[in-house]
XYZ file of C-alpha atoms in Angstrom:
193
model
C -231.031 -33.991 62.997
C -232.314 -32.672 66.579
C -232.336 -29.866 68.177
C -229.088 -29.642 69.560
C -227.137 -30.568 66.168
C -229.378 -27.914 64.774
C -228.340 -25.434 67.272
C -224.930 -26.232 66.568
C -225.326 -25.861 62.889
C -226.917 -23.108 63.069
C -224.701 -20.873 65.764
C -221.474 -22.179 63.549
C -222.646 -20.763 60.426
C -223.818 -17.657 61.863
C -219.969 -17.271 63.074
C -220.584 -14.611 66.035
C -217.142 -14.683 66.705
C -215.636 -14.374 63.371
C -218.385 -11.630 62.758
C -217.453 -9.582 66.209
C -214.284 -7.742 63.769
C -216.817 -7.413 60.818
C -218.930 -5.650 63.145
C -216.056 -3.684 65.205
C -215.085 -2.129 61.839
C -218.744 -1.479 60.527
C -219.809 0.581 63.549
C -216.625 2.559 63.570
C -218.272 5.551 62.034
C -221.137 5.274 64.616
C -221.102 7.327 68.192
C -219.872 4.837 70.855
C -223.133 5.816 72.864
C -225.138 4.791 69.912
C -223.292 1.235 68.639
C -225.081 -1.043 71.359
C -228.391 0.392 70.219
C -227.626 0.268 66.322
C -226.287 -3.800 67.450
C -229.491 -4.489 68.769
C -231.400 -3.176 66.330
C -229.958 -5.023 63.400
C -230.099 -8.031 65.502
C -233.550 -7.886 65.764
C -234.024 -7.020 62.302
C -231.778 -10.481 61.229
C -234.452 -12.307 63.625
C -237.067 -10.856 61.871
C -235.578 -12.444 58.337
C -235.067 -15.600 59.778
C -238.330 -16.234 61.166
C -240.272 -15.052 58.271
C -237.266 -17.337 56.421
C -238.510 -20.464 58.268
C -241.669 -19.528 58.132
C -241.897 -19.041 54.659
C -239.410 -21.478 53.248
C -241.464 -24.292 52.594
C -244.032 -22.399 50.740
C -241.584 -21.043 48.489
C -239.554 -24.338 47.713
C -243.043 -25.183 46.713
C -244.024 -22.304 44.664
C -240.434 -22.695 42.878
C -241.054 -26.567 42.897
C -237.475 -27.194 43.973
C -236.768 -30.697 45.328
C -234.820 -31.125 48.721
C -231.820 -32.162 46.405
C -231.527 -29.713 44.728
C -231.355 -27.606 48.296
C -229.033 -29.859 49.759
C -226.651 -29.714 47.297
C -227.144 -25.564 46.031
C -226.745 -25.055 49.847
C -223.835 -27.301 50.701
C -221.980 -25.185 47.863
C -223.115 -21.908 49.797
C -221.784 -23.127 52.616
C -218.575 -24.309 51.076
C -218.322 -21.019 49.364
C -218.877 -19.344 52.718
C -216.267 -21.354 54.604
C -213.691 -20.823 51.940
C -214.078 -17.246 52.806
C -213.556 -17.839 56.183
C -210.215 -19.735 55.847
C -209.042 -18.069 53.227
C -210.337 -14.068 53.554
C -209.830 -12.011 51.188
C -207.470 -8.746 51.002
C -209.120 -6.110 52.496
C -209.427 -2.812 50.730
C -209.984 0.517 52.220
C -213.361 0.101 51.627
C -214.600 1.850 55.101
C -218.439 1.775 55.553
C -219.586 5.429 55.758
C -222.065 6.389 58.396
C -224.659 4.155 60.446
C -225.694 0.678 58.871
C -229.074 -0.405 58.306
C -230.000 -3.642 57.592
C -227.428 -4.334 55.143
C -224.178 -5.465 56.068
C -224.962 -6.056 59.436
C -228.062 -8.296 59.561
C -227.733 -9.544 56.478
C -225.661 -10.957 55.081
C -223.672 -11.126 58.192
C -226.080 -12.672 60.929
C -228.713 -13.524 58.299
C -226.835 -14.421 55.680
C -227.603 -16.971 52.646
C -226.022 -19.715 54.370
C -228.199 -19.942 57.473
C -231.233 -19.266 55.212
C -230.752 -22.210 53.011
C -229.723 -24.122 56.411
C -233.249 -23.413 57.852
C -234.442 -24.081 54.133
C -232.779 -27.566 54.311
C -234.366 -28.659 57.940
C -237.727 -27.162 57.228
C -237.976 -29.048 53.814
C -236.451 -32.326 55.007
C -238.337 -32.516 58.312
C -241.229 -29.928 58.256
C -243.223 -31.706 61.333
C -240.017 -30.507 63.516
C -240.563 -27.024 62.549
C -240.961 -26.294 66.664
C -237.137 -27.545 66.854
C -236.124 -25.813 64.286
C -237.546 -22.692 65.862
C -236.067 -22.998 69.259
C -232.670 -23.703 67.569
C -232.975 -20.932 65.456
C -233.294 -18.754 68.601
C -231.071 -20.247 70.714
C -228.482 -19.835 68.260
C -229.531 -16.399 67.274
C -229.781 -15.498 71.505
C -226.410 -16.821 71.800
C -225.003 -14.838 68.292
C -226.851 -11.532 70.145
C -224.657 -12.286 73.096
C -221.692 -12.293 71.552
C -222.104 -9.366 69.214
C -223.555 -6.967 71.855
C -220.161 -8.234 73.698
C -218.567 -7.500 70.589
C -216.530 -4.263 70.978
C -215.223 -5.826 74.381
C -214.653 -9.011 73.014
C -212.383 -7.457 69.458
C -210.120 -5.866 72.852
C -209.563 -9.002 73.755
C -209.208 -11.214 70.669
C -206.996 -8.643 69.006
C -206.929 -9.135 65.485
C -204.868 -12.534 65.323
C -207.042 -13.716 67.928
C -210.173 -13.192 65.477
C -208.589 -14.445 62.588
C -208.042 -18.067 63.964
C -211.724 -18.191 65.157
C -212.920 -17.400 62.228
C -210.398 -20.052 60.701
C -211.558 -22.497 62.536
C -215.337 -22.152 62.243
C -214.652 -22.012 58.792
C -212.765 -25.530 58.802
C -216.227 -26.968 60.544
C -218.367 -25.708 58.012
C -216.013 -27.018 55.064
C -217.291 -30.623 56.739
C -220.771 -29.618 57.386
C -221.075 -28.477 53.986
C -219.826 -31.448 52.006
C -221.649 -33.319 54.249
C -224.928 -31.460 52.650
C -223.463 -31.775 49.207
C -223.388 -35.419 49.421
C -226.820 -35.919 51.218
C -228.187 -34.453 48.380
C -226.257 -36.331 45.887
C -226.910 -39.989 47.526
C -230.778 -38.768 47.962
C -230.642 -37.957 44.035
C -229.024 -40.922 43.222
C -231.623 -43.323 44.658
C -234.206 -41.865 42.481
């Protein structure tokens, strides 16, 4: 994988657009003067995670002595898992976020979420001398994420709410593929043990 394919990867499964209603709805409680701050701030705080993620994450496959195939395949089910959700939402309850978030749901799991960890897991166990490239994708992917989600009230105006949904759809239907894809790079580098 390069750069680019990385940068894909990454921006698809961090879903800015499918996140921009997610986000809409959690800063609803929060002062309109006050949401573009409280955006940036958790957007900082998801680069934060994934930095010290990719960082980190070879380290700790070690410590856990996990092999890459088991990480291919436990992440292409995350992913999978992840992508169902985004085809197939589910029913959404009243449950309204009270007051300002912090961290959590905004920055993670939403921008930082278990899929793009075990993503940057994946590249930085499988390739660890491109750890530069997986760097720059990270934050061109996460710059380009920030841009939409700062965007975001302005952009849910003009999505509407069917507008959303078959973004989200459809990122979802790419990560189904990237995510079996995973699932069977792990099982064909497992099988020729």
């Amino acid at each position: 994988m390069d750069t680019l394919s990385a940068t894909l990867l990454l921006l698809t499964i961090m879903d800015p657009l499918g996140n921009v209603a997610t986000f809409v709805s959690a800063l609803r409680p929060v002062p309109p003067e006050r949401r573009l701050k409280v955006i940036a701030r958790e957007l900082l705080a998801a680069l934060v995670i994934l930095v010290v993620f990719l960082l980190l994450g070879k380290q700790l496959l070690d410590l856990l002595h996990l092999k890459q195939e088991a990480l291919f395949i436990s992440g292409g089910v995350v992913l999978f898992l992840i992508a169902l959700k985004m085809i197939f939402p589910p029913a959404k309850g009243n449950d309204e976020p009270m007051g300002e978030p912090f961290i959590v749901p905004l920055a993670t799991p939403m921008v930082a979420g278990p899929s793009v960890l075990a993503t940057l897991l994946v590249l930085v166990s499988t390739q660890p001398e491109l750890w530069w490239n997986w760097l720059v994708a990270l934050l061109i992917a996460w710059g380009i994420t920030s841009a939409v989600l700062l965007c975001s009230p302005a952009i849910a105006r003009v999505l509407k709410e069917k507008g959303s949904m078959a973004v989200e759809r459809l990122m979802g239907m790419l990560l189904v593929m990237v995510a079996v894809q995973m699932f069977l790079n792990g099982l064909e580098h497992y099988l020729k043990q």
